[in-house]
PDB file of C-alpha atoms in Angstrom:
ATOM      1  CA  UNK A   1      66.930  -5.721 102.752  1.00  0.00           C
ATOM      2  CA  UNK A   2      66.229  -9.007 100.188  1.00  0.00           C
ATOM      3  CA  UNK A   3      65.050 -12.480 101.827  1.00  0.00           C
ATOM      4  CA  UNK A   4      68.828 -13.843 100.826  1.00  0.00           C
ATOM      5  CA  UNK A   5      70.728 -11.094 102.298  1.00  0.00           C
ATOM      6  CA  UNK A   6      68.603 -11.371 105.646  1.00  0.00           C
ATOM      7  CA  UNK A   7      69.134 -15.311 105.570  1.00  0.00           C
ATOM      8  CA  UNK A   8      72.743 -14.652 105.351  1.00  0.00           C
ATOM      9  CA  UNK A   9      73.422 -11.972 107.977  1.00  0.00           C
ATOM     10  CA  UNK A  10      71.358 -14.120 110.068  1.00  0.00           C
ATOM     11  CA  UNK A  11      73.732 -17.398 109.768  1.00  0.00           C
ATOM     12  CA  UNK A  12      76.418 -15.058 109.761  1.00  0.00           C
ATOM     13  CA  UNK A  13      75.653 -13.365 113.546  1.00  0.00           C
ATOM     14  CA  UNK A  14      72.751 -15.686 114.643  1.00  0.00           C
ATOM     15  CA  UNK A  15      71.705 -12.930 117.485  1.00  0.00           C
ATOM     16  CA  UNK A  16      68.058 -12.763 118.170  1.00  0.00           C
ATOM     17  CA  UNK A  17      67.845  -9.421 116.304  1.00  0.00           C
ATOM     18  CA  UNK A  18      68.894 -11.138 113.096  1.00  0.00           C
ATOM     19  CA  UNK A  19      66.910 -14.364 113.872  1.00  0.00           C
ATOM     20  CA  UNK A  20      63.748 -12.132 114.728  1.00  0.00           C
ATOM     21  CA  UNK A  21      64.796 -10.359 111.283  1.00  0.00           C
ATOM     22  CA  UNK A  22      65.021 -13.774 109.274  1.00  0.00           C
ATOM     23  CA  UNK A  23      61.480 -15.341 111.043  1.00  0.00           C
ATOM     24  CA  UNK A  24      60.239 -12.006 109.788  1.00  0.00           C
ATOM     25  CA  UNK A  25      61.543 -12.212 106.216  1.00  0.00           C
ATOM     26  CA  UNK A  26      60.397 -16.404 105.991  1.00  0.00           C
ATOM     27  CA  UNK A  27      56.573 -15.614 107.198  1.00  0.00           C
ATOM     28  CA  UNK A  28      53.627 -14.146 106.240  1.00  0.00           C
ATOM     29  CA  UNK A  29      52.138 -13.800 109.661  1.00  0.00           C
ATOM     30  CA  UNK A  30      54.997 -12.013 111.060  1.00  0.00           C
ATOM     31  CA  UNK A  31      52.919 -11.148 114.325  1.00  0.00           C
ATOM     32  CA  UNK A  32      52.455 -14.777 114.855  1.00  0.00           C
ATOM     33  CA  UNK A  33      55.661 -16.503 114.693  1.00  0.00           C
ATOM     34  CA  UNK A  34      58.478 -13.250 114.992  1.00  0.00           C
ATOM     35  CA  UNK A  35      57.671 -12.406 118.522  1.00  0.00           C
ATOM     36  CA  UNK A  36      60.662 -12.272 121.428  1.00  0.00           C
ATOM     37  CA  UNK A  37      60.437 -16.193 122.966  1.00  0.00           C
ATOM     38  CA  UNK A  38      60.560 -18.140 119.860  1.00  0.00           C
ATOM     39  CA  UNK A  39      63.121 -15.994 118.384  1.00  0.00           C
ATOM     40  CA  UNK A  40      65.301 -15.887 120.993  1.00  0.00           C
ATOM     41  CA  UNK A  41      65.147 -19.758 121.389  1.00  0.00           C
ATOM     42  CA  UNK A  42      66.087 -20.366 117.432  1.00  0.00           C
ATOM     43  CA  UNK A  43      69.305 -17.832 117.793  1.00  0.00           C
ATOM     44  CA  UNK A  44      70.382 -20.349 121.271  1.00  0.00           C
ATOM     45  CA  UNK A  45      69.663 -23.519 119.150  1.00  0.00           C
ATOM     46  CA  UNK A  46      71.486 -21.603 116.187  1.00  0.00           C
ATOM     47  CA  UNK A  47      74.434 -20.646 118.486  1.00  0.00           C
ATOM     48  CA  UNK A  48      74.590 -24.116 119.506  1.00  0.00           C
ATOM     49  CA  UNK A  49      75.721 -25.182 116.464  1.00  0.00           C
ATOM     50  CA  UNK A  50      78.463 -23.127 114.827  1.00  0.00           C
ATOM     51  CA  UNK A  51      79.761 -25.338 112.732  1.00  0.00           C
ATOM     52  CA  UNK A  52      76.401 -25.684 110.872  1.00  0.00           C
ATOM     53  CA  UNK A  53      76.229 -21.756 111.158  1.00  0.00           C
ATOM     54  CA  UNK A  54      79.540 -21.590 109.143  1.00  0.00           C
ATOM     55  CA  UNK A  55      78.906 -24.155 106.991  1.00  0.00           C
ATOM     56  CA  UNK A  56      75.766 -22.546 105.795  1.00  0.00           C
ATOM     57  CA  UNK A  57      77.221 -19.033 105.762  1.00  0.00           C
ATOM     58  CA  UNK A  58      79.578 -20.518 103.260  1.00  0.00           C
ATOM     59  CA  UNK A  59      77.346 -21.822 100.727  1.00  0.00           C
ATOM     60  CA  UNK A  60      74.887 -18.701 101.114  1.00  0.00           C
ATOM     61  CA  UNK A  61      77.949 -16.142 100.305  1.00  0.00           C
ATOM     62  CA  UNK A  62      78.019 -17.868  97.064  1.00  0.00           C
ATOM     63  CA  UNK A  63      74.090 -17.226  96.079  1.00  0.00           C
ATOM     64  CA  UNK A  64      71.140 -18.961  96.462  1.00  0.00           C
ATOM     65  CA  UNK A  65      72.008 -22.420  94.840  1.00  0.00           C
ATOM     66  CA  UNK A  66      70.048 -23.061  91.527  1.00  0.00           C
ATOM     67  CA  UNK A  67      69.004 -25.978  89.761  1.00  0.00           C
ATOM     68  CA  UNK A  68      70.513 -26.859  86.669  1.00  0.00           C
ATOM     69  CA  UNK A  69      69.744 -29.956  85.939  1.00  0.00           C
ATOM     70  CA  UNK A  70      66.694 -31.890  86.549  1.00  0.00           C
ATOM     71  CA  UNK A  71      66.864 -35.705  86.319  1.00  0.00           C
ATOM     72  CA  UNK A  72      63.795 -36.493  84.710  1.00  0.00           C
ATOM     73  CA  UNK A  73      63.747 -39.628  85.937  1.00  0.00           C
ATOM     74  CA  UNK A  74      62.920 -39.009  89.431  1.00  0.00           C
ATOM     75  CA  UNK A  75      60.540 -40.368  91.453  1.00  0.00           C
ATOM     76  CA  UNK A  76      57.198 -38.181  91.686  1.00  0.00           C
ATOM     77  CA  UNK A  77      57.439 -34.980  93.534  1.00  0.00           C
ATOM     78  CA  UNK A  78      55.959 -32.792  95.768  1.00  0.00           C
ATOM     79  CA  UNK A  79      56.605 -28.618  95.342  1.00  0.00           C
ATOM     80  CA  UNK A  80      55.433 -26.946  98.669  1.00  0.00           C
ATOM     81  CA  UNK A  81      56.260 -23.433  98.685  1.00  0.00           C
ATOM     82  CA  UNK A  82      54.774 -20.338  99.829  1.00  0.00           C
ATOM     83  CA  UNK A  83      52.703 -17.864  97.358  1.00  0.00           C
ATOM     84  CA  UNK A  84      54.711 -14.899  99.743  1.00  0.00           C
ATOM     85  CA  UNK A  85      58.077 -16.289  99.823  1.00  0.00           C
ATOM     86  CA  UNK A  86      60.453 -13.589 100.240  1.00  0.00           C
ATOM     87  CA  UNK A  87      63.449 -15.465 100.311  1.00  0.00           C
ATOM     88  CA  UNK A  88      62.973 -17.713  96.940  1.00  0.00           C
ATOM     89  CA  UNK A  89      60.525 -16.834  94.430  1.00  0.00           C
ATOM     90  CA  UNK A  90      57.818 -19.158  94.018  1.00  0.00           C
ATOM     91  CA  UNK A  91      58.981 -19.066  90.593  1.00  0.00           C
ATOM     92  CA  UNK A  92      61.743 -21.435  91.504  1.00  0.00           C
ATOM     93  CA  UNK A  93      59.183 -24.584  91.957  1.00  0.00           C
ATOM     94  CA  UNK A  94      57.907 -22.940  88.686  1.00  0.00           C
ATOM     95  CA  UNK A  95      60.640 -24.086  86.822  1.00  0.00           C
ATOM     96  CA  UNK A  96      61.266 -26.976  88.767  1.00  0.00           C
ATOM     97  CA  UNK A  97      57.446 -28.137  87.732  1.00  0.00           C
ATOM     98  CA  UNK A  98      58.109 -27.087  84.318  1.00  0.00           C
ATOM     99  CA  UNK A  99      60.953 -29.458  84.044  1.00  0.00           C
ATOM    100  CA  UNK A 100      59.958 -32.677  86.071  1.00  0.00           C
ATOM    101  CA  UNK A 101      56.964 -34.296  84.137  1.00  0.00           C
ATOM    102  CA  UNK A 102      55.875 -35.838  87.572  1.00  0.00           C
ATOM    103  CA  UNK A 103      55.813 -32.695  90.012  1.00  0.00           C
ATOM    104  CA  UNK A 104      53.151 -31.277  91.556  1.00  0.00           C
ATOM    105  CA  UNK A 105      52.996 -28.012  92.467  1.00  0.00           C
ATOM    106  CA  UNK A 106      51.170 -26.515  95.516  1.00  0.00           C
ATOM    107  CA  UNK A 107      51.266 -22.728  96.227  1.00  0.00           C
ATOM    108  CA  UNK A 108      49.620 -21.403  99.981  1.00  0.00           C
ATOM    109  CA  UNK A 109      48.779 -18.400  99.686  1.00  0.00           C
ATOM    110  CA  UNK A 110      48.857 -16.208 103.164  1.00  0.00           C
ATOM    111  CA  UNK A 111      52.328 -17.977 103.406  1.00  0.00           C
ATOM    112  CA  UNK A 112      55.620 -17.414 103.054  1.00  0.00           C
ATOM    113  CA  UNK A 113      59.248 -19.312 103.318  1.00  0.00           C
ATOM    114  CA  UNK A 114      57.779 -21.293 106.253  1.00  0.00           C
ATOM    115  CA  UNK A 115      54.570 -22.277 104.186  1.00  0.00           C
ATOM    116  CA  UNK A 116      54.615 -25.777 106.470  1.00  0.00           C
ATOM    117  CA  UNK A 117      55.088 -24.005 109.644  1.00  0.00           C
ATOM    118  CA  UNK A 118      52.579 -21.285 108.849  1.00  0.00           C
ATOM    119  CA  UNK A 119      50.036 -23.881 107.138  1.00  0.00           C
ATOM    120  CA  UNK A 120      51.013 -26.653 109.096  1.00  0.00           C
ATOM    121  CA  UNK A 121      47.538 -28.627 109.135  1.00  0.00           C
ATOM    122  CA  UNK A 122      47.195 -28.130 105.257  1.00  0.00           C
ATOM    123  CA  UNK A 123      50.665 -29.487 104.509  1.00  0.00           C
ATOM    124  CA  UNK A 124      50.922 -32.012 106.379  1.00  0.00           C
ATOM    125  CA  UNK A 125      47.609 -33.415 104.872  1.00  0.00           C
ATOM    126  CA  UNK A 126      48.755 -32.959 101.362  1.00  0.00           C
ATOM    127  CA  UNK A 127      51.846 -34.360 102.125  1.00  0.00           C
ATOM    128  CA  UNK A 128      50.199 -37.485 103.408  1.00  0.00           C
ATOM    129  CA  UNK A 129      48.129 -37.918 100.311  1.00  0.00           C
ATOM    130  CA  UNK A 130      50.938 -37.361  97.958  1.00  0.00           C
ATOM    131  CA  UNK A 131      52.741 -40.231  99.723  1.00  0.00           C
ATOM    132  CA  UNK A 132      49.437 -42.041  99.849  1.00  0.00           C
ATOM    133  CA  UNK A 133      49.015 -42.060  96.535  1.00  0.00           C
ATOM    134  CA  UNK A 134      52.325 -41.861  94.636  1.00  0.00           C
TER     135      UNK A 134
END
């Protein structure tokens, strides 16, 4: 099953199968973050909130949204996303570099969905920079 159709069964019946189904989907290291406890918490947090569940649910039925238009004059811009991303294609921040004359594009690799969970230390020190130095 695709990274989108896992997302959405997931926010459509937020049970820790599905959850432990969507952490595995979103990461690279699967044995690190998809393992019983933490997956189990994010379907009670999920359940918590239904009306973000269905809200969610909603807008994923309809496909993953896509940009159309970039304003090109935006403020500078960061792209973080995974080089293993199996729910978006790293081609997305692709074409969202290729059309914003001020991104800047950083691709993990050994990462996926989750590239600032799963590369947490490296992230959060680019991100710093970037707003540094912007």
């Amino acid at each position: 099953m695709g990274g989108h159709k896992v997302l959405v069964k997931a926010y459509e019946d937020a049970s820790p199968e599905n959850m432990r189904a969507l952490v595995e989907i979103m990461t690279y290291d699967k044995a690190r973050f998809a393992w019983p406890e933490p997956t189990r918490a994010r379907s009670r947090t999920a359940l918590a909130r239904p009306d973000h569940l269905r809200n969610y649910a909603e807008v994923l039925a309809h496909g993953a949204p896509i940009p159309v238009k970039v304003d090109r004059d935006t403020m500078p811009m960061m792209l973080i996303h995974g080089m293993h991303d199996r729910v978006l294609h790293y081609e997305t921040s692709l074409w969202l570099l290729a059309n914003n004359p001020d991104a800047r594009p950083v691709l993990p690799s050994l990462s996926g969905h989750g590239a600032m969970i799963e590369r947490a230390a490296e992230c959060n020190r680019l991100v710093i920079d970037f707003l540094s130095h912007s």
